[in-house]
Coordinates of C-alpha atoms in Angstrom, one line a residue:
Chain Z
M5 CA 55.6 5.9 47.9
T6 CA 52.5 8.0 48.7
A7 CA 49.7 5.3 48.5
S8 CA 47.6 4.0 51.1
T9 CA 44.3 2.2 50.9
I10 CA 42.7 4.3 53.5
P11 CA 39.8 5.3 51.3
I12 CA 39.4 8.9 52.3
A13 CA 37.2 10.5 49.8
P14 CA 37.8 14.0 48.7
A15 CA 34.7 15.9 49.7
V16 CA 32.3 16.5 46.9
P17 CA 33.0 20.1 46.1
A18 CA 30.1 22.3 47.1
A19 CA 28.6 24.1 44.1
P20 CA 30.2 27.5 43.7
G21 CA 28.5 30.4 45.5
R22 CA 26.6 28.0 47.9
R23 CA 27.6 27.6 51.4
L24 CA 27.0 24.4 53.3
P25 CA 23.9 25.0 55.3
R26 CA 24.5 24.8 59.1
A27 CA 22.1 21.8 59.2
G28 CA 24.5 19.8 57.1
L29 CA 26.9 19.8 60.0
L30 CA 24.4 19.9 62.9
I31 CA 22.2 16.9 61.9
P32 CA 25.0 14.3 61.5
A33 CA 26.7 15.7 64.6
A34 CA 23.5 15.4 66.7
L35 CA 23.0 11.8 65.4
A36 CA 26.6 10.9 66.3
V37 CA 26.0 12.2 69.8
L38 CA 22.8 10.3 70.1
L39 CA 24.5 7.1 69.0
V40 CA 27.2 7.5 71.7
L41 CA 24.4 8.1 74.2
V42 CA 22.6 4.9 73.2
A43 CA 25.9 3.0 73.7
L44 CA 26.4 4.6 77.1
A45 CA 22.8 3.8 78.1
A46 CA 22.7 0.2 76.8
P47 CA 21.7 -1.3 80.2
L48 CA 18.7 1.0 80.3
L49 CA 17.6 0.7 76.7
A50 CA 18.2 -2.9 75.8
P51 CA 15.0 -4.8 76.4
D52 CA 16.8 -8.1 77.0
D53 CA 20.1 -9.6 78.2
P54 CA 22.3 -9.6 75.1
A55 CA 23.9 -12.8 76.2
A56 CA 20.9 -14.8 77.4
G57 CA 19.6 -17.1 74.7
S58 CA 16.8 -19.7 74.7
L59 CA 16.8 -22.6 72.4
R60 CA 13.1 -22.4 72.1
D61 CA 13.2 -18.9 70.6
R62 CA 15.9 -19.5 68.0
L63 CA 15.8 -17.5 64.7
L64 CA 12.5 -15.8 65.4
D65 CA 11.3 -13.4 62.7
P66 CA 11.6 -9.7 63.3
G67 CA 8.3 -8.4 64.7
S68 CA 7.9 -11.4 67.0
P69 CA 6.3 -10.6 70.4
G70 CA 9.0 -9.4 72.8
H71 CA 11.6 -9.5 70.1
P72 CA 11.0 -6.5 67.8
L73 CA 14.1 -7.4 65.6
G74 CA 13.8 -11.1 66.0
T75 CA 16.4 -13.5 67.6
D76 CA 19.7 -14.9 66.4
G77 CA 20.8 -18.6 66.0
Q78 CA 21.1 -19.0 69.7
G79 CA 17.9 -17.4 70.5
R80 CA 19.3 -14.1 71.8
D81 CA 17.4 -10.9 71.2
V82 CA 18.9 -9.1 68.2
L83 CA 17.8 -5.6 69.2
S84 CA 19.5 -5.9 72.6
R85 CA 22.6 -7.3 70.9
L86 CA 22.7 -4.3 68.5
I87 CA 22.4 -1.9 71.3
W88 CA 25.0 -3.5 73.5
G89 CA 27.2 -4.0 70.5
A90 CA 27.4 -0.2 70.0
R91 CA 29.8 -0.2 72.9
P92 CA 32.7 -2.3 71.5
S93 CA 32.0 -1.2 68.0
L94 CA 32.2 2.5 68.8
T95 CA 35.2 2.0 71.0
G96 CA 37.0 0.2 68.3
G97 CA 36.2 3.1 65.9
L98 CA 36.6 6.1 68.1
V99 CA 39.5 5.3 70.3
P100 CA 42.1 4.5 67.5
V101 CA 41.1 7.7 65.8
A102 CA 41.8 9.6 68.9
V103 CA 45.0 7.9 69.4
A104 CA 46.0 8.6 65.8
A105 CA 45.0 12.2 66.1
V106 CA 47.3 12.8 69.1
L107 CA 50.2 10.6 68.1
G108 CA 49.9 11.7 64.5
S109 CA 50.0 15.4 65.3
A110 CA 53.0 14.8 67.6
L111 CA 54.9 12.8 65.0
G112 CA 53.9 15.2 62.2
I113 CA 55.2 18.1 64.1
A114 CA 58.3 16.3 65.1
A115 CA 58.9 15.4 61.4
G116 CA 58.3 19.0 60.3
L117 CA 60.3 20.8 62.8
G118 CA 63.0 18.2 63.7
G119 CA 66.3 17.8 62.1
R120 CA 66.9 16.1 58.8
V121 CA 67.6 12.8 60.4
T122 CA 64.3 12.8 62.4
E123 CA 62.4 13.8 59.4
Q124 CA 63.7 11.3 57.0
G125 CA 63.6 8.5 59.6
L126 CA 59.9 9.2 60.3
L127 CA 59.0 9.6 56.7
R128 CA 60.7 6.4 55.5
T129 CA 59.0 4.4 58.4
L130 CA 55.6 5.9 57.2
D131 CA 56.4 4.7 53.7
V132 CA 56.7 1.1 55.0
L133 CA 53.5 1.3 56.8
Y134 CA 51.8 2.9 53.9
A135 CA 52.9 0.0 51.7
F136 CA 50.4 -2.2 53.4
P137 CA 46.8 -2.2 52.4
G138 CA 45.3 -0.8 55.6
L139 CA 43.2 -4.0 56.5
L140 CA 46.2 -6.2 55.9
L141 CA 48.3 -4.2 58.3
A142 CA 45.6 -4.4 60.9
I143 CA 45.4 -8.2 60.4
A144 CA 49.2 -8.6 60.6
V145 CA 49.3 -6.6 63.9
A146 CA 46.1 -8.0 65.4
T147 CA 47.3 -11.6 64.8
V148 CA 50.0 -11.0 67.3
L149 CA 47.7 -9.9 70.0
E150 CA 45.0 -11.7 72.1
A151 CA 41.6 -11.2 70.6
G152 CA 39.6 -8.5 72.1
V153 CA 38.8 -4.8 72.0
G154 CA 42.3 -4.0 72.9
A155 CA 43.6 -5.8 69.8
T156 CA 41.2 -3.8 67.6
V157 CA 42.3 -0.5 69.2
F158 CA 45.9 -1.2 69.0
S159 CA 46.0 -2.5 65.4
L160 CA 43.8 0.2 64.1
S161 CA 45.9 2.8 65.8
V162 CA 49.0 1.4 64.0
V163 CA 47.1 1.7 60.7
L164 CA 45.7 5.2 61.2
T165 CA 48.5 7.0 62.9
P166 CA 50.7 7.1 59.8
V167 CA 47.8 8.6 57.8
V168 CA 47.2 11.4 60.2
T169 CA 51.0 12.0 60.7
R170 CA 51.2 12.5 56.9
V171 CA 48.4 15.2 57.0
A172 CA 50.0 16.9 60.0
Y173 CA 53.4 16.9 58.5
T174 CA 52.0 18.4 55.3
E175 CA 50.4 21.2 57.3
V176 CA 53.6 21.9 59.3
Q177 CA 55.5 22.0 56.1
R178 CA 53.2 24.7 54.8
I179 CA 53.8 27.0 57.7
R180 CA 57.3 26.1 58.8
S181 CA 58.9 29.1 57.1
A182 CA 56.2 31.5 58.2
E183 CA 57.3 34.7 59.8
Y184 CA 55.6 34.3 63.1
L185 CA 57.6 31.1 63.6
E186 CA 60.8 32.9 62.7
A187 CA 59.9 35.6 65.2
A188 CA 59.2 33.1 67.9
R189 CA 62.6 31.5 67.2
V190 CA 64.4 34.8 67.3
S191 CA 62.7 35.8 70.6
G192 CA 64.2 32.7 72.1
A193 CA 61.3 30.2 72.3
G194 CA 62.4 26.6 72.6
R195 CA 61.3 24.0 70.0
T196 CA 58.8 22.4 72.3
A197 CA 57.3 25.8 73.1
I198 CA 57.0 26.7 69.4
A199 CA 55.5 23.2 68.7
V200 CA 52.9 23.5 71.3
R201 CA 52.1 27.3 71.2
Q202 CA 52.6 28.2 67.6
V203 CA 52.3 25.2 65.4
L204 CA 49.7 22.9 67.1
P205 CA 46.9 25.5 67.2
V206 CA 47.3 26.2 63.5
I207 CA 47.3 22.6 62.4
A208 CA 44.8 21.3 64.9
P209 CA 41.6 22.2 63.0
V210 CA 42.8 20.5 59.8
V211 CA 44.1 17.4 61.6
L212 CA 41.0 17.0 63.7
A213 CA 38.7 17.5 60.8
Y214 CA 40.7 14.9 58.8
A215 CA 40.8 12.5 61.7
S216 CA 37.0 12.7 62.2
S217 CA 36.6 11.6 58.6
L218 CA 38.5 8.4 59.6
I219 CA 36.0 7.4 62.2
G220 CA 33.6 5.7 59.7
L221 CA 36.4 3.8 58.2
A222 CA 37.7 2.8 61.6
I223 CA 34.3 1.4 62.6
V224 CA 34.2 -0.6 59.4
Y225 CA 37.6 -1.9 60.0
A226 CA 36.9 -2.6 63.7
A227 CA 33.8 -4.7 62.9
G228 CA 35.8 -6.4 60.1
L229 CA 38.5 -7.5 62.5
S230 CA 35.9 -9.0 64.7
F231 CA 34.3 -10.7 61.8
L232 CA 37.7 -12.2 61.0
G233 CA 37.9 -13.4 64.7
L234 CA 40.7 -11.0 65.4
G235 CA 38.8 -8.3 67.3
V236 CA 36.1 -8.8 69.8
A237 CA 35.3 -12.5 69.9
P238 CA 31.9 -14.1 70.2
P239 CA 29.8 -14.6 72.4
A240 CA 30.3 -10.9 73.2
A241 CA 27.7 -8.7 71.5
E242 CA 29.7 -6.8 68.8
W243 CA 28.4 -5.9 65.3
G244 CA 31.3 -7.6 63.4
A245 CA 31.2 -10.7 65.6
M246 CA 27.4 -10.8 65.1
L247 CA 27.9 -11.0 61.3
D248 CA 30.3 -13.8 61.6
E249 CA 27.9 -15.7 63.9
S250 CA 25.1 -15.2 61.5
R251 CA 26.8 -17.1 58.8
P252 CA 25.5 -20.6 59.4
A253 CA 21.8 -19.4 59.0
L254 CA 22.6 -16.9 56.2
L255 CA 20.8 -18.8 53.5
T256 CA 17.7 -19.5 55.6
H257 CA 17.4 -16.5 57.9
P258 CA 19.3 -13.7 56.2
W259 CA 18.0 -10.9 58.4
V260 CA 20.1 -12.0 61.3
A261 CA 23.1 -11.0 59.1
V262 CA 21.4 -8.2 57.4
L263 CA 20.5 -6.3 60.5
P264 CA 24.0 -5.9 61.9
A265 CA 25.3 -5.3 58.3
L266 CA 22.9 -2.4 57.9
T267 CA 23.7 -1.0 61.3
I268 CA 27.4 -0.8 60.4
L269 CA 26.6 0.6 57.0
A270 CA 24.3 3.3 58.5
V271 CA 26.8 4.2 61.2
S272 CA 29.6 4.3 58.6
V273 CA 27.6 6.6 56.3
L274 CA 26.8 8.9 59.3
F275 CA 30.4 9.4 60.2
T276 CA 31.5 9.8 56.7
V277 CA 28.9 12.6 56.2
L278 CA 29.9 14.2 59.5
G279 CA 33.6 14.0 58.6
E280 CA 33.0 15.6 55.3
A281 CA 30.9 18.4 56.7
L282 CA 33.6 19.1 59.3
R283 CA 36.3 19.1 56.6
R284 CA 34.4 21.5 54.4
R285 CA 33.8 23.8 57.4
V286 CA 37.6 23.8 58.1
G287 CA 38.2 24.4 54.4
T288 CA 40.3 21.5 53.3
G289 CA 39.1 19.3 50.5
E290 CA 42.5 17.8 49.9
D291 CA 43.5 14.3 50.3
A292 CA 46.4 13.0 52.2
R293 CA 47.3 10.6 49.4
Chain R
M2 CA 61.0 8.1 31.5
R3 CA 63.5 5.3 32.0
R4 CA 65.3 7.2 34.7
F5 CA 62.0 7.9 36.4
L6 CA 61.1 4.3 36.5
A7 CA 64.6 3.3 37.6
R8 CA 64.4 5.7 40.5
R9 CA 61.0 4.5 41.4
L10 CA 62.0 0.9 41.4
I11 CA 65.0 1.6 43.6
L12 CA 62.8 3.5 46.0
A13 CA 60.6 0.5 46.3
V14 CA 63.4 -1.7 47.5
P15 CA 63.7 -0.3 51.1
T16 CA 59.9 -0.2 51.3
L17 CA 59.6 -3.9 50.4
L18 CA 62.3 -4.7 52.8
G19 CA 60.4 -2.9 55.5
V20 CA 57.3 -4.8 54.5
T21 CA 59.0 -8.2 54.9
L22 CA 60.4 -7.0 58.3
V23 CA 56.9 -6.2 59.6
V24 CA 55.5 -9.5 58.3
F25 CA 58.4 -11.5 59.8
A26 CA 58.0 -9.6 63.1
T27 CA 54.3 -10.5 63.4
V28 CA 55.1 -14.2 63.4
A29 CA 58.3 -13.8 65.4
L30 CA 56.4 -11.9 68.1
V31 CA 53.4 -14.1 68.2
P32 CA 52.6 -15.4 71.7
G33 CA 52.9 -19.1 72.1
D34 CA 55.5 -21.6 71.1
P35 CA 55.5 -23.1 67.5
V36 CA 57.2 -26.3 68.8
S37 CA 54.3 -27.0 71.2
T38 CA 51.9 -26.3 68.3
F39 CA 53.6 -28.9 66.2
L40 CA 54.3 -31.6 68.8
G41 CA 51.6 -31.1 71.3
P42 CA 52.1 -30.2 74.9
G43 CA 53.3 -33.6 76.2
A44 CA 56.3 -34.0 73.8
P45 CA 59.6 -35.2 75.2
E46 CA 62.3 -32.6 75.8
E47 CA 64.6 -34.3 73.3
A48 CA 62.2 -34.1 70.4
R49 CA 61.3 -30.4 71.3
H50 CA 65.0 -29.5 71.2
Q51 CA 65.5 -31.3 67.8
L52 CA 62.6 -29.6 66.2
S53 CA 63.5 -26.3 67.6
E54 CA 66.9 -26.7 66.1
R55 CA 65.5 -27.9 62.8
L56 CA 63.2 -24.9 62.6
G57 CA 66.1 -22.6 63.5
L58 CA 64.2 -21.3 66.5
D59 CA 67.3 -21.5 68.7
R60 CA 69.1 -18.9 66.6
P61 CA 69.1 -15.2 67.2
L62 CA 66.3 -13.1 65.5
P63 CA 68.3 -11.2 62.9
L64 CA 69.7 -14.4 61.7
R65 CA 66.3 -16.0 61.5
Y66 CA 65.0 -12.9 59.6
A67 CA 67.8 -13.2 57.1
T68 CA 67.3 -16.9 56.5
W69 CA 63.5 -16.4 56.2
L70 CA 64.0 -13.5 53.8
G71 CA 66.4 -15.6 51.7
H72 CA 63.9 -18.4 51.4
A73 CA 61.1 -16.0 50.6
L74 CA 63.1 -14.4 47.8
G75 CA 63.7 -17.8 46.4
G76 CA 59.9 -18.5 46.4
D77 CA 59.9 -20.6 49.5
L78 CA 57.3 -19.3 52.0
G79 CA 57.4 -22.2 54.4
V80 CA 55.0 -25.0 55.1
S81 CA 51.4 -24.5 56.0
I82 CA 50.6 -25.9 59.5
S83 CA 47.0 -26.9 58.7
G84 CA 47.7 -28.2 55.2
Q85 CA 51.1 -29.8 55.7
R86 CA 52.1 -28.6 52.2
P87 CA 54.2 -25.6 51.0
V88 CA 52.4 -22.3 51.5
T89 CA 52.9 -21.6 47.7
D90 CA 50.9 -24.7 46.8
F91 CA 47.8 -23.0 48.3
L92 CA 48.8 -19.4 47.5
F93 CA 49.2 -19.4 43.7
P94 CA 46.0 -21.2 42.7
A95 CA 44.2 -18.8 45.1
L96 CA 45.9 -15.8 43.5
G97 CA 44.5 -16.7 40.1
Q98 CA 40.9 -16.8 41.5
T99 CA 41.5 -13.5 43.2
L100 CA 42.7 -12.0 39.9
I101 CA 39.5 -13.1 38.2
L102 CA 37.4 -11.5 40.9
T103 CA 39.4 -8.3 41.2
G104 CA 39.6 -8.0 37.4
A105 CA 35.8 -8.2 37.1
A106 CA 35.3 -5.7 40.0
F107 CA 37.9 -3.3 38.5
V108 CA 35.9 -3.2 35.2
L109 CA 32.9 -2.2 37.2
V110 CA 34.9 0.4 39.2
L111 CA 36.1 2.0 36.0
T112 CA 32.9 2.1 34.0
G113 CA 30.7 2.9 37.0
G114 CA 33.2 5.6 38.3
V115 CA 33.5 7.4 34.9
V116 CA 29.7 7.3 34.2
L117 CA 28.7 8.4 37.7
G118 CA 31.5 11.0 37.9
A119 CA 30.6 12.5 34.5
L120 CA 26.9 12.7 35.4
G121 CA 27.9 14.7 38.5
A122 CA 30.3 16.9 36.7
L123 CA 27.9 17.8 33.9
R124 CA 24.8 18.4 36.0
P125 CA 26.2 19.3 39.5
R126 CA 22.9 20.8 40.6
G127 CA 20.4 18.8 38.7
L128 CA 18.8 15.6 39.8
P129 CA 21.5 13.3 38.1
G130 CA 24.3 15.2 39.9
R131 CA 22.6 15.0 43.3
L132 CA 21.8 11.3 42.8
S133 CA 25.4 10.5 41.7
G134 CA 26.7 12.4 44.7
A135 CA 24.4 10.7 47.2
F136 CA 25.1 7.3 45.6
S137 CA 28.9 7.8 45.8
T138 CA 28.6 8.9 49.5
L139 CA 26.7 5.7 50.2
A140 CA 29.1 3.6 48.1
V141 CA 32.2 5.0 49.8
S142 CA 30.9 4.3 53.3
A143 CA 29.6 0.9 52.4
P144 CA 31.6 -1.9 54.1
Q145 CA 32.2 -4.8 51.7
Y146 CA 30.8 -7.3 54.1
S147 CA 27.6 -5.4 54.6
V148 CA 27.1 -5.1 50.9
A149 CA 27.9 -8.7 50.3
L150 CA 25.4 -9.9 53.0
V151 CA 22.6 -7.6 51.7
L152 CA 23.3 -8.7 48.1
I153 CA 23.1 -12.5 49.2
A154 CA 20.0 -11.8 51.1
V155 CA 18.2 -10.0 48.3
F156 CA 19.4 -11.6 45.1
A157 CA 20.3 -15.1 46.1
V158 CA 18.0 -15.8 49.0
E159 CA 14.8 -13.8 48.3
L160 CA 14.8 -13.4 44.5
R161 CA 16.9 -16.4 43.7
W162 CA 18.3 -14.7 40.6
L163 CA 21.9 -15.4 41.2
P164 CA 24.0 -18.0 43.2
A165 CA 25.0 -17.1 46.7
G166 CA 28.6 -18.4 46.4
G167 CA 31.3 -20.5 44.8
T168 CA 32.7 -20.2 41.3
H169 CA 30.5 -22.8 39.5
D170 CA 27.3 -24.7 39.9
V171 CA 27.8 -28.2 41.5
F172 CA 25.5 -29.8 39.1
G173 CA 25.7 -29.1 35.4
G174 CA 28.0 -26.1 36.1
G175 CA 31.0 -25.0 34.2
G176 CA 31.7 -22.7 31.3
A177 CA 32.2 -19.1 31.0
L178 CA 28.5 -18.2 31.4
D179 CA 28.3 -20.0 34.7
L180 CA 31.4 -18.3 36.0
L181 CA 30.0 -15.0 35.0
R182 CA 26.8 -15.7 36.9
H183 CA 28.8 -16.4 40.0
L184 CA 31.0 -13.4 39.5
V185 CA 28.2 -10.8 39.5
L186 CA 27.4 -10.5 43.2
P187 CA 31.0 -10.7 44.6
A188 CA 32.3 -8.4 42.0
V189 CA 29.5 -5.7 42.8
A190 CA 30.3 -6.2 46.6
A191 CA 34.0 -5.7 46.1
A192 CA 33.6 -2.8 43.6
L193 CA 31.3 -0.5 45.4
V194 CA 33.7 1.4 47.8
P195 CA 36.3 2.0 45.0
L196 CA 33.5 2.8 42.5
G197 CA 32.2 5.6 44.8
L198 CA 35.8 6.9 45.3
T199 CA 36.6 6.9 41.6
A200 CA 33.3 8.7 40.7
R201 CA 34.0 11.4 43.2
V202 CA 37.6 12.0 42.1
F203 CA 36.6 12.0 38.4
R204 CA 33.6 14.3 39.2
A205 CA 35.9 16.8 40.9
A206 CA 38.7 16.5 38.2
L207 CA 36.2 16.8 35.2
G208 CA 34.3 19.5 36.9
S209 CA 37.3 21.7 37.4
V210 CA 38.4 21.2 33.7
L211 CA 34.9 22.0 32.5
A212 CA 34.9 25.2 34.5
G213 CA 38.3 26.2 33.3
D214 CA 39.8 28.0 30.4
L215 CA 40.3 25.0 28.2
A216 CA 36.6 24.3 28.1
D217 CA 35.8 28.0 27.5
S218 CA 38.2 28.2 24.5
L219 CA 36.9 25.0 23.1
R220 CA 33.3 26.2 23.3
A221 CA 34.4 29.6 21.8
R222 CA 35.8 27.7 18.8
G223 CA 32.4 26.3 18.3
L224 CA 33.0 22.7 19.2
S225 CA 29.9 20.7 19.9
R226 CA 29.1 19.7 23.4
P227 CA 30.2 16.1 23.1
A228 CA 33.5 17.2 21.5
V229 CA 34.2 19.6 24.4
L230 CA 33.4 16.9 26.9
L231 CA 35.7 14.5 25.2
H232 CA 38.6 16.9 25.2
C233 CA 37.9 17.7 28.8
A234 CA 37.6 14.1 29.8
H235 CA 41.1 13.6 28.3
N236 CA 42.5 16.3 30.5
A237 CA 40.9 14.8 33.6
A238 CA 42.2 11.3 32.8
P239 CA 45.4 11.4 34.8
A240 CA 43.5 11.9 38.0
L241 CA 41.2 9.1 37.0
L242 CA 44.1 6.8 36.4
T243 CA 45.8 7.6 39.7
I244 CA 42.6 7.0 41.7
A245 CA 41.6 3.9 39.7
G246 CA 45.1 2.4 40.2
L247 CA 44.9 3.0 44.0
Q248 CA 41.4 1.3 43.9
L249 CA 42.8 -1.8 42.2
A250 CA 45.1 -2.1 45.3
Y251 CA 42.0 -1.4 47.6
L252 CA 40.1 -4.2 45.9
L253 CA 43.0 -6.6 47.1
E254 CA 42.0 -5.9 50.7
G255 CA 38.2 -6.0 50.2
V256 CA 38.5 -9.5 48.9
V257 CA 39.1 -10.9 52.4
F258 CA 35.5 -10.3 53.3
V259 CA 34.0 -10.7 49.9
E260 CA 35.6 -14.0 49.1
T261 CA 34.9 -15.4 52.6
L262 CA 31.2 -14.6 52.3
F263 CA 30.8 -15.8 48.7
A264 CA 32.9 -18.9 49.2
W265 CA 35.2 -17.7 46.4
P266 CA 38.4 -19.7 46.6
G267 CA 40.9 -16.8 46.4
V268 CA 43.6 -15.3 48.6
G269 CA 41.1 -13.5 50.8
R270 CA 39.3 -16.7 51.6
L271 CA 42.6 -18.5 52.1
L272 CA 43.6 -15.7 54.6
Y273 CA 40.3 -16.1 56.5
D274 CA 40.7 -19.9 56.8
A275 CA 44.4 -19.5 57.9
L276 CA 43.4 -17.0 60.5
A277 CA 40.7 -19.3 61.8
A278 CA 43.2 -22.1 62.0
R279 CA 46.0 -19.9 63.4
D280 CA 48.1 -21.2 60.5
L281 CA 50.8 -18.5 60.8
P282 CA 53.0 -19.4 57.8
L283 CA 50.0 -19.2 55.6
V284 CA 48.8 -15.9 57.0
Q285 CA 52.3 -14.6 56.7
G286 CA 52.6 -15.7 53.1
G287 CA 49.2 -14.3 52.2
V288 CA 49.9 -10.9 53.7
L289 CA 53.3 -10.8 52.1
V290 CA 52.0 -11.6 48.6
V291 CA 49.2 -9.1 48.8
A292 CA 51.4 -6.3 50.2
A293 CA 54.0 -7.0 47.5
A294 CA 51.3 -6.9 44.8
F295 CA 50.1 -3.7 46.3
V296 CA 53.6 -2.1 46.1
G297 CA 53.9 -3.3 42.5
I298 CA 50.5 -1.8 41.5
N299 CA 51.6 1.5 43.0
I300 CA 54.7 1.5 40.8
L301 CA 52.7 0.7 37.7
V302 CA 50.2 3.5 38.5
D303 CA 53.1 5.9 39.0
A304 CA 54.7 4.9 35.7
A305 CA 51.4 5.1 33.8
H306 CA 50.8 8.6 35.4
A307 CA 54.4 9.8 34.2
W308 CA 53.7 8.4 30.8
I309 CA 50.5 10.4 30.5
D310 CA 51.6 13.5 32.3
P311 CA 55.3 14.5 31.5
R312 CA 55.2 17.0 34.4
V313 CA 55.5 14.1 36.9
R314 CA 58.7 12.8 35.5
S315 CA 60.9 15.7 36.7

């Protein structure tokens, strides 16, 4: 059982003889940093209170005075909500990936270096988690939890950790009979020491590059969970929750839905491009499937 | 081949058991008390006790799991709380609608993926190759709900070319053509991500065959360009098959959003409504059926792969 729905694209192979220009990595990286800064500086940047609506100003068109992107069904400023929404949306995307990177590396190394029982036990558990379409597993886990950013982070960590573990395990397998590991063993280094000093530095670049390519997906899933009412709940400003709240006015005032939809799309594309650039730099085009 | 299939099926058993365990656990662990949900907060102690006995909630968890599993295997997924009818009464009609939608989307995924991928592989540095690369990057990253909302805004609200939801027009609707009109937007929204992935994988696979010895020797034998392409495409087919099969599974999760936004009465829509109503048996049943279908599709893909490529069988 090697399938998962985590749709990690194999990077488009660079044309032979051409190196990826430095800008191909720098531009998306700079934009991603900028995005995080916007989220951090939300109180300074947002023109309005994201939660303060006024019934007189409901569903104003983009470009209205004082509301450059218009207002939503409750008269709240859409631009301010998008800026404030970056906080939970990015948290829901970045934190689970960080958790998965750390936990996945540890579990992958444990499976690769541990005994047969550890290895088989971990791999069979992964198989079960892999047997769920990613979103369905997130739904199943998040249903148990109280709605909120914590539910998003926890359920997406459960979905992403097996995927990263698989990549880390594959990398450990590749090097586990290498001579320098043998040398370390012979010279009396303990398992933990070998794992931390010899194995981790070797697999880290690949695992981190791979994990970074999951960020876009995690952001999409995080907003999706909020859309389903399982993540961040309205009235909090969050991109997915904004989508859900926009539905009553969808057929008359579609931009209220289209603006957060395009924001999520753009951020997802940004992180996909960044993740791919990182993976090419590290030199792995392979999938974890 | 038979032995390969048998082994594959046996391997699926523990996986499926694990799936049922996870699904059962999500409901068993859910905070709140199902008895209060059924009877309301002010119910007398006697009635609470009776119901809890009738639902088997007073028994230990492993026993409850075994009972639930036995019922599920027999096709009994419990009773929907919001609908007060068996879960399967809702699930199976919805499954049919979902199959129509995913089937249509899958056709788009295959044709679009092959055309885009071939364009990219044939002209990697030309304009078609670049466009196909850019489009597949965009498609891969596009969340289904974003695509669905933009499609509704543009084609249903602004241009009024296509309906915004449902399966048939309310007045004077019906018939295959009407269904097709209603299918276009949701199928495109569901298909985009898998289409982008399929295009990329096929592009990479076809590109490496075209750059390899096989293509050189075919060209040296004087075959025409289309003939060379056809042979190479055949060699790249296993990769296409594997990725396309996985995408079929991916479609099953995308429908939660697409069906909800387009008011398509399938399993995804059912799941959304069940989540909104906190109807846990229905959520459980929906997740279980989709996950089982997912495992089944994976087995079919592996089998087809082994059938095309004998090396996989050993």
